[in-house]
């Protein structure tokens, strides 16, 4: 996978890629990440990347020429499966399914928006897909682009070791994680649930499943609705015995 990140803040991007799983994958050559400085594609003395909106109004708009030149320069010749992605509040929400789909591409060109947005003509001619990371206001697309790099990179072959592997529990994908404990056995007068020392792995899995459902119901009922569709009859009985009614049929 090649990521090309078009931005006016290449140092911000590089700073975030110095540590962690993505940095390791990059050093090992499992992913290539290049930052493309948008200002290198300007032609005026002040290296301008934005201008006032036609029709008036507050805020500035990113001009199309530097963006198009930066994207064209970033396109690798040998690559066949490539997508140009604009990070913008108008995009579709980034989720795990999107990450999985994007992980199949050979190159992702991530364009970080700034100011009030980009000129529509750049968007319509060069952008394949717009992505948002959630319903809150950020000051630009750089942090969202890093989220896409992180979420996609950890899905690439050989990037995760088996210990931090994607799916450990049977229900890990659809429910929130159950409470977890490690040493010490007593911390500030709080003990670890006894069941976890029982050695009875079937009952431990049941306990974890119940706690996962409890948390998901409390915090993310939207997730539980989807997950409940694939609960087995045995799981439904177990939940009912613990006062947790399965949401759907
Ligand atoms: C009309 C009011 N503007 C807010 C002051 C709209 C607006 C423009 C530009 C809001 C945010 C931004 C900059 N944000 C992004 O470029 C962005 C973003 C985000 O703000 N939230 C979630 N995902 C993303 S992806 C890119």
mmCIF file of C-alpha atoms and ligand atoms in Angstrom:
data_model
loop_
_atom_site.group_PDB
_atom_site.id
_atom_site.type_symbol
_atom_site.label_atom_id
_atom_site.label_comp_id
_atom_site.label_asym_id
_atom_site.label_seq_id
_atom_site.Cartn_x
_atom_site.Cartn_y
_atom_site.Cartn_z
ATOM 1 C CA UNK A 1 0.000 0.000 0.000
ATOM 2 C CA UNK A 2 1.167 3.494 -0.853
ATOM 3 C CA UNK A 3 -0.380 6.429 1.016
ATOM 4 C CA UNK A 4 0.172 9.895 -0.421
ATOM 5 C CA UNK A 5 -1.022 12.622 1.926
ATOM 6 C CA UNK A 6 -1.594 16.033 0.337
ATOM 7 C CA UNK A 7 -1.451 18.708 3.035
ATOM 8 C CA UNK A 8 -0.286 22.202 3.930
ATOM 9 C CA UNK A 9 1.066 20.727 7.210
ATOM 10 C CA UNK A 10 3.472 17.918 6.197
ATOM 11 C CA UNK A 11 5.362 18.268 9.500
ATOM 12 C CA UNK A 12 2.190 17.590 11.490
ATOM 13 C CA UNK A 13 1.684 14.377 9.500
ATOM 14 C CA UNK A 14 5.325 13.274 9.842
ATOM 15 C CA UNK A 15 5.305 13.981 13.589
ATOM 16 C CA UNK A 16 2.405 11.581 14.057
ATOM 17 C CA UNK A 17 4.130 8.820 12.111
ATOM 18 C CA UNK A 18 7.229 8.619 14.336
ATOM 19 C CA UNK A 19 5.958 5.943 16.736
ATOM 20 C CA UNK A 20 3.630 3.007 16.991
ATOM 21 C CA UNK A 21 2.390 0.244 14.741
ATOM 22 C CA UNK A 22 2.262 2.414 11.611
ATOM 23 C CA UNK A 23 5.842 3.645 12.125
ATOM 24 C CA UNK A 24 7.006 0.040 12.491
ATOM 25 C CA UNK A 25 5.152 -1.077 9.367
ATOM 26 C CA UNK A 26 6.702 1.825 7.486
ATOM 27 C CA UNK A 27 10.252 0.949 8.597
ATOM 28 C CA UNK A 28 9.644 -2.671 7.623
ATOM 29 C CA UNK A 29 8.538 -1.536 4.160
ATOM 30 C CA UNK A 30 5.053 -2.999 4.563
ATOM 31 C CA UNK A 31 3.541 0.383 3.815
ATOM 32 C CA UNK A 32 4.863 3.457 2.025
ATOM 33 C CA UNK A 33 3.688 6.830 3.314
ATOM 34 C CA UNK A 34 4.682 10.061 1.582
ATOM 35 C CA UNK A 35 3.633 13.546 2.546
ATOM 36 C CA UNK A 36 3.006 15.897 -0.363
ATOM 37 C CA UNK A 37 3.379 19.581 0.518
ATOM 38 C CA UNK A 38 0.568 21.429 -1.227
ATOM 39 C CA UNK A 39 2.580 24.679 -1.204
ATOM 40 C CA UNK A 40 5.138 23.061 -3.537
ATOM 41 C CA UNK A 41 2.437 23.213 -6.227
ATOM 42 C CA UNK A 42 1.638 26.911 -5.957
ATOM 43 C CA UNK A 43 3.055 29.434 -8.407
ATOM 44 C CA UNK A 44 2.677 32.794 -6.656
ATOM 45 C CA UNK A 45 5.204 34.533 -4.445
ATOM 46 C CA UNK A 46 3.212 33.877 -1.268
ATOM 47 C CA UNK A 47 2.559 30.197 -2.077
ATOM 48 C CA UNK A 48 -1.183 30.731 -1.644
ATOM 49 C CA UNK A 49 -3.500 27.716 -1.383
ATOM 50 C CA UNK A 50 -6.807 29.471 -0.652
ATOM 51 C CA UNK A 51 -8.911 32.400 -1.786
ATOM 52 C CA UNK A 52 -12.206 34.163 -1.045
ATOM 53 C CA UNK A 53 -15.427 32.452 -2.134
ATOM 54 C CA UNK A 54 -17.152 33.715 -5.296
ATOM 55 C CA UNK A 55 -20.584 34.987 -4.283
ATOM 56 C CA UNK A 56 -19.261 36.222 -0.973
ATOM 57 C CA UNK A 57 -19.529 34.838 2.518
ATOM 58 C CA UNK A 58 -17.252 34.048 5.421
ATOM 59 C CA UNK A 59 -14.175 31.853 5.286
ATOM 60 C CA UNK A 60 -11.758 30.846 2.560
ATOM 61 C CA UNK A 61 -11.864 28.129 -0.105
ATOM 62 C CA UNK A 62 -8.909 26.006 -1.245
ATOM 63 C CA UNK A 63 -7.983 26.862 -4.835
ATOM 64 C CA UNK A 64 -8.173 24.012 -7.361
ATOM 65 C CA UNK A 65 -4.859 24.361 -9.263
ATOM 66 C CA UNK A 66 -2.357 23.373 -6.518
ATOM 67 C CA UNK A 67 -4.655 20.530 -5.406
ATOM 68 C CA UNK A 68 -4.940 19.092 -8.912
ATOM 69 C CA UNK A 69 -1.189 19.388 -9.568
ATOM 70 C CA UNK A 70 -0.391 17.717 -6.233
ATOM 71 C CA UNK A 71 -2.771 14.831 -6.930
ATOM 72 C CA UNK A 72 -1.468 14.347 -10.493
ATOM 73 C CA UNK A 73 2.137 14.349 -9.263
ATOM 74 C CA UNK A 74 1.243 11.798 -6.569
ATOM 75 C CA UNK A 75 -0.228 9.254 -8.980
ATOM 76 C CA UNK A 76 2.208 6.355 -9.320
ATOM 77 C CA UNK A 77 2.469 5.076 -12.888
ATOM 78 C CA UNK A 78 2.708 1.378 -12.019
ATOM 79 C CA UNK A 79 -0.395 1.495 -9.811
ATOM 80 C CA UNK A 80 -3.729 0.255 -11.223
ATOM 81 C CA UNK A 81 -6.037 0.357 -8.164
ATOM 82 C CA UNK A 82 -5.901 3.849 -6.759
ATOM 83 C CA UNK A 83 -8.387 6.102 -5.005
ATOM 84 C CA UNK A 84 -8.300 9.828 -4.363
ATOM 85 C CA UNK A 85 -9.993 10.562 -1.056
ATOM 86 C CA UNK A 86 -10.949 13.977 0.248
ATOM 87 C CA UNK A 87 -11.231 14.249 4.026
ATOM 88 C CA UNK A 88 -14.168 16.555 4.561
ATOM 89 C CA UNK A 89 -17.115 17.090 6.912
ATOM 90 C CA UNK A 90 -19.398 16.399 3.920
ATOM 91 C CA UNK A 91 -18.068 12.868 3.494
ATOM 92 C CA UNK A 92 -19.495 9.488 4.401
ATOM 93 C CA UNK A 93 -18.566 8.319 7.894
ATOM 94 C CA UNK A 94 -15.363 6.298 8.133
ATOM 95 C CA UNK A 95 -16.045 2.875 9.649
ATOM 96 C CA UNK A 96 -14.438 -0.566 9.794
ATOM 97 C CA UNK A 97 -16.125 -1.689 6.587
ATOM 98 C CA UNK A 98 -14.674 1.313 4.736
ATOM 99 C CA UNK A 99 -11.236 0.543 6.175
ATOM 100 C CA UNK A 100 -11.487 -3.038 4.889
ATOM 101 C CA UNK A 101 -12.495 -1.873 1.419
ATOM 102 C CA UNK A 102 -9.699 0.712 1.248
ATOM 103 C CA UNK A 103 -7.110 -1.862 2.351
ATOM 104 C CA UNK A 104 -7.571 -3.599 -1.030
ATOM 105 C CA UNK A 105 -6.272 -0.613 -3.017
ATOM 106 C CA UNK A 106 -2.664 -0.240 -4.150
ATOM 107 C CA UNK A 107 -2.525 3.514 -3.542
ATOM 108 C CA UNK A 108 -4.625 5.940 -1.534
ATOM 109 C CA UNK A 109 -4.161 9.647 -2.165
ATOM 110 C CA UNK A 110 -5.526 11.427 0.908
ATOM 111 C CA UNK A 111 -6.290 15.115 0.398
ATOM 112 C CA UNK A 112 -6.550 17.100 3.618
ATOM 113 C CA UNK A 113 -9.038 19.930 3.433
ATOM 114 C CA UNK A 114 -8.477 23.157 5.355
ATOM 115 C CA UNK A 115 -10.442 26.411 5.632
ATOM 116 C CA UNK A 116 -14.125 26.182 4.680
ATOM 117 C CA UNK A 117 -13.569 23.550 1.974
ATOM 118 C CA UNK A 118 -12.233 22.966 -1.545
ATOM 119 C CA UNK A 119 -13.308 24.370 -4.915
ATOM 120 C CA UNK A 120 -16.091 22.158 -6.288
ATOM 121 C CA UNK A 121 -14.313 21.706 -9.643
ATOM 122 C CA UNK A 122 -11.347 19.992 -7.991
ATOM 123 C CA UNK A 123 -13.745 17.774 -6.080
ATOM 124 C CA UNK A 124 -15.775 16.733 -9.113
ATOM 125 C CA UNK A 125 -12.827 15.970 -11.394
ATOM 126 C CA UNK A 126 -10.241 14.476 -9.035
ATOM 127 C CA UNK A 127 -11.977 13.110 -5.952
ATOM 128 C CA UNK A 128 -13.330 9.536 -5.971
ATOM 129 C CA UNK A 129 -14.678 9.544 -2.447
ATOM 130 C CA UNK A 130 -15.220 11.924 0.479
ATOM 131 C CA UNK A 131 -14.725 10.715 4.025
ATOM 132 C CA UNK A 132 -15.627 12.256 7.384
ATOM 133 C CA UNK A 133 -14.590 10.780 10.717
ATOM 134 C CA UNK A 134 -17.622 11.874 12.728
ATOM 135 C CA UNK A 135 -20.103 14.554 13.583
ATOM 136 C CA UNK A 136 -17.826 17.063 15.266
ATOM 137 C CA UNK A 137 -15.924 20.055 13.952
ATOM 138 C CA UNK A 138 -12.185 19.840 13.430
ATOM 139 C CA UNK A 139 -9.941 22.472 11.897
ATOM 140 C CA UNK A 140 -8.843 20.362 8.934
ATOM 141 C CA UNK A 141 -8.458 16.939 7.377
ATOM 142 C CA UNK A 142 -4.978 16.090 8.713
ATOM 143 C CA UNK A 143 -6.027 14.200 11.842
ATOM 144 C CA UNK A 144 -8.788 12.386 9.908
ATOM 145 C CA UNK A 145 -6.228 11.393 7.225
ATOM 146 C CA UNK A 146 -4.000 9.946 9.956
ATOM 147 C CA UNK A 147 -6.975 7.992 11.274
ATOM 148 C CA UNK A 148 -7.513 6.468 7.827
ATOM 149 C CA UNK A 149 -3.788 5.620 7.535
ATOM 150 C CA UNK A 150 -3.867 3.978 10.972
ATOM 151 C CA UNK A 151 -7.136 2.105 10.470
ATOM 152 C CA UNK A 152 -6.135 0.774 7.053
ATOM 153 C CA UNK A 153 -2.468 -0.007 7.798
ATOM 154 C CA UNK A 154 -3.277 -2.344 10.679
ATOM 155 C CA UNK A 155 -5.339 -4.435 8.245
ATOM 156 C CA UNK A 156 -2.454 -4.967 5.819
ATOM 157 C CA UNK A 157 -0.788 -8.398 5.710
ATOM 158 C CA UNK A 158 1.986 -8.858 8.279
ATOM 159 C CA UNK A 159 1.461 -5.545 10.071
ATOM 160 C CA UNK A 160 -0.080 -6.897 13.290
ATOM 161 C CA UNK A 161 1.565 -9.635 15.318
ATOM 162 C CA UNK A 162 -0.744 -12.442 16.487
ATOM 163 C CA UNK A 163 -0.869 -11.033 20.060
ATOM 164 C CA UNK A 164 -2.462 -7.732 18.994
ATOM 165 C CA UNK A 165 -4.338 -9.494 16.201
ATOM 166 C CA UNK A 166 -7.685 -8.208 14.961
ATOM 167 C CA UNK A 167 -10.092 -10.861 16.294
ATOM 168 C CA UNK A 168 -9.415 -12.697 19.549
ATOM 169 C CA UNK A 169 -12.878 -13.322 20.972
ATOM 170 C CA UNK A 170 -15.734 -14.838 19.045
ATOM 171 C CA UNK A 171 -17.869 -11.705 19.577
ATOM 172 C CA UNK A 172 -15.088 -9.112 19.383
ATOM 173 C CA UNK A 173 -16.240 -7.558 16.112
ATOM 174 C CA UNK A 174 -19.768 -6.482 16.967
ATOM 175 C CA UNK A 175 -19.888 -5.799 20.726
ATOM 176 C CA UNK A 176 -17.972 -3.538 23.078
ATOM 177 C CA UNK A 177 -15.094 -5.128 24.976
ATOM 178 C CA UNK A 178 -15.826 -6.685 28.352
ATOM 179 C CA UNK A 179 -14.030 -5.305 31.440
ATOM 180 C CA UNK A 180 -10.412 -6.417 31.622
ATOM 181 C CA UNK A 181 -8.071 -6.975 34.553
ATOM 182 C CA UNK A 182 -4.405 -7.625 35.064
ATOM 183 C CA UNK A 183 -2.051 -7.561 38.051
ATOM 184 C CA UNK A 184 -2.235 -6.701 40.886
ATOM 185 C CA UNK A 185 -5.044 -8.854 42.177
ATOM 186 C CA UNK A 186 -6.081 -6.079 44.599
ATOM 187 C CA UNK A 187 -5.790 -2.423 43.536
ATOM 188 C CA UNK A 188 -6.894 0.332 45.976
ATOM 189 C CA UNK A 189 -9.280 -2.055 47.788
ATOM 190 C CA UNK A 190 -10.796 -3.285 44.483
ATOM 191 C CA UNK A 191 -10.613 -6.974 43.694
ATOM 192 C CA UNK A 192 -10.652 -8.835 40.400
ATOM 193 C CA UNK A 193 -13.882 -10.822 39.773
ATOM 194 C CA UNK A 194 -13.429 -14.304 41.255
ATOM 195 C CA UNK A 195 -14.625 -16.119 38.140
ATOM 196 C CA UNK A 196 -11.462 -15.082 36.259
ATOM 197 C CA UNK A 197 -9.373 -17.298 38.578
ATOM 198 C CA UNK A 198 -11.669 -20.311 38.295
ATOM 199 C CA UNK A 199 -9.921 -21.888 35.326
ATOM 200 C CA UNK A 200 -13.369 -22.704 33.929
ATOM 201 C CA UNK A 201 -12.925 -21.282 30.430
ATOM 202 C CA UNK A 202 -16.486 -21.919 29.337
ATOM 203 C CA UNK A 203 -17.901 -19.951 32.273
ATOM 204 C CA UNK A 204 -15.298 -17.202 31.805
ATOM 205 C CA UNK A 205 -16.364 -16.804 28.181
ATOM 206 C CA UNK A 206 -20.014 -16.670 29.293
ATOM 207 C CA UNK A 207 -19.192 -14.024 31.909
ATOM 208 C CA UNK A 208 -17.311 -11.938 29.335
ATOM 209 C CA UNK A 209 -20.132 -12.264 26.820
ATOM 210 C CA UNK A 210 -22.683 -11.072 29.389
ATOM 211 C CA UNK A 211 -20.525 -8.113 30.419
ATOM 212 C CA UNK A 212 -19.941 -7.194 26.760
ATOM 213 C CA UNK A 213 -23.668 -7.172 26.106
ATOM 214 C CA UNK A 214 -24.337 -5.196 29.309
ATOM 215 C CA UNK A 215 -21.873 -2.482 28.284
ATOM 216 C CA UNK A 216 -23.023 -2.387 24.703
ATOM 217 C CA UNK A 217 -26.662 -2.057 25.757
ATOM 218 C CA UNK A 218 -25.768 0.776 28.128
ATOM 219 C CA UNK A 219 -23.407 2.742 25.882
ATOM 220 C CA UNK A 220 -24.064 1.747 22.266
ATOM 221 C CA UNK A 221 -27.600 0.370 21.842
ATOM 222 C CA UNK A 222 -27.195 0.990 18.098
ATOM 223 C CA UNK A 223 -24.426 -1.635 17.978
ATOM 224 C CA UNK A 224 -26.361 -4.121 20.071
ATOM 225 C CA UNK A 225 -29.289 -4.044 17.686
ATOM 226 C CA UNK A 226 -27.056 -5.245 14.842
ATOM 227 C CA UNK A 227 -25.180 -7.794 16.964
ATOM 228 C CA UNK A 228 -28.348 -9.331 18.387
ATOM 229 C CA UNK A 229 -29.341 -10.552 14.931
ATOM 230 C CA UNK A 230 -26.560 -13.156 15.068
ATOM 231 C CA UNK A 231 -26.944 -14.321 18.680
ATOM 232 C CA UNK A 232 -27.522 -18.068 19.003
ATOM 233 C CA UNK A 233 -30.496 -19.489 20.922
ATOM 234 C CA UNK A 234 -28.084 -20.492 23.681
ATOM 235 C CA UNK A 235 -26.693 -16.947 23.918
ATOM 236 C CA UNK A 236 -30.217 -15.514 24.079
ATOM 237 C CA UNK A 237 -31.128 -17.882 26.953
ATOM 238 C CA UNK A 238 -27.934 -16.914 28.771
ATOM 239 C CA UNK A 239 -28.714 -13.213 28.429
ATOM 240 C CA UNK A 240 -32.285 -13.660 29.588
ATOM 241 C CA UNK A 241 -31.061 -15.535 32.668
ATOM 242 C CA UNK A 242 -29.018 -12.421 33.508
ATOM 243 C CA UNK A 243 -31.869 -9.984 32.977
ATOM 244 C CA UNK A 244 -30.591 -8.859 29.582
ATOM 245 C CA UNK A 245 -33.246 -9.202 26.972
ATOM 246 C CA UNK A 246 -31.922 -9.668 23.436
ATOM 247 C CA UNK A 247 -33.101 -6.699 21.386
ATOM 248 C CA UNK A 248 -34.335 -8.371 18.230
ATOM 249 C CA UNK A 249 -35.729 -11.727 17.087
HETATM 250 C C1 LIG B 1 -19.918 25.934 7.988
HETATM 251 C C2 LIG B 1 -19.093 25.894 9.169
HETATM 252 N N1 LIG B 1 -17.741 25.300 9.055
HETATM 253 C C3 LIG B 1 -17.292 25.122 10.453
HETATM 254 C C4 LIG B 1 -16.655 26.305 10.990
HETATM 255 C C5 LIG B 1 -17.746 24.014 8.350
HETATM 256 C C6 LIG B 1 -16.440 23.312 8.437
HETATM 257 C C7 LIG B 1 -15.470 23.512 7.481
HETATM 258 C C8 LIG B 1 -14.252 22.869 7.564
HETATM 259 C C9 LIG B 1 -16.183 22.413 9.469
HETATM 260 C C10 LIG B 1 -14.944 21.763 9.565
HETATM 261 C C11 LIG B 1 -13.987 22.000 8.610
HETATM 262 C C12 LIG B 1 -12.673 21.303 8.696
HETATM 263 N N2 LIG B 1 -12.845 19.866 8.910
HETATM 264 C C13 LIG B 1 -12.383 18.932 8.085
HETATM 265 O O1 LIG B 1 -11.730 19.264 7.125
HETATM 266 C C14 LIG B 1 -12.711 17.539 8.315
HETATM 267 C C15 LIG B 1 -13.515 16.916 9.311
HETATM 268 C C16 LIG B 1 -14.257 17.420 10.434
HETATM 269 O O2 LIG B 1 -14.277 18.622 10.756
HETATM 270 N N3 LIG B 1 -14.957 16.530 11.179
HETATM 271 C C17 LIG B 1 -14.970 15.190 10.936
HETATM 272 N N4 LIG B 1 -14.310 14.685 9.914
HETATM 273 C C18 LIG B 1 -13.596 15.535 9.122
HETATM 274 S S1 LIG B 1 -12.718 15.073 7.784
HETATM 275 C C19 LIG B 1 -12.218 16.604 7.431
#
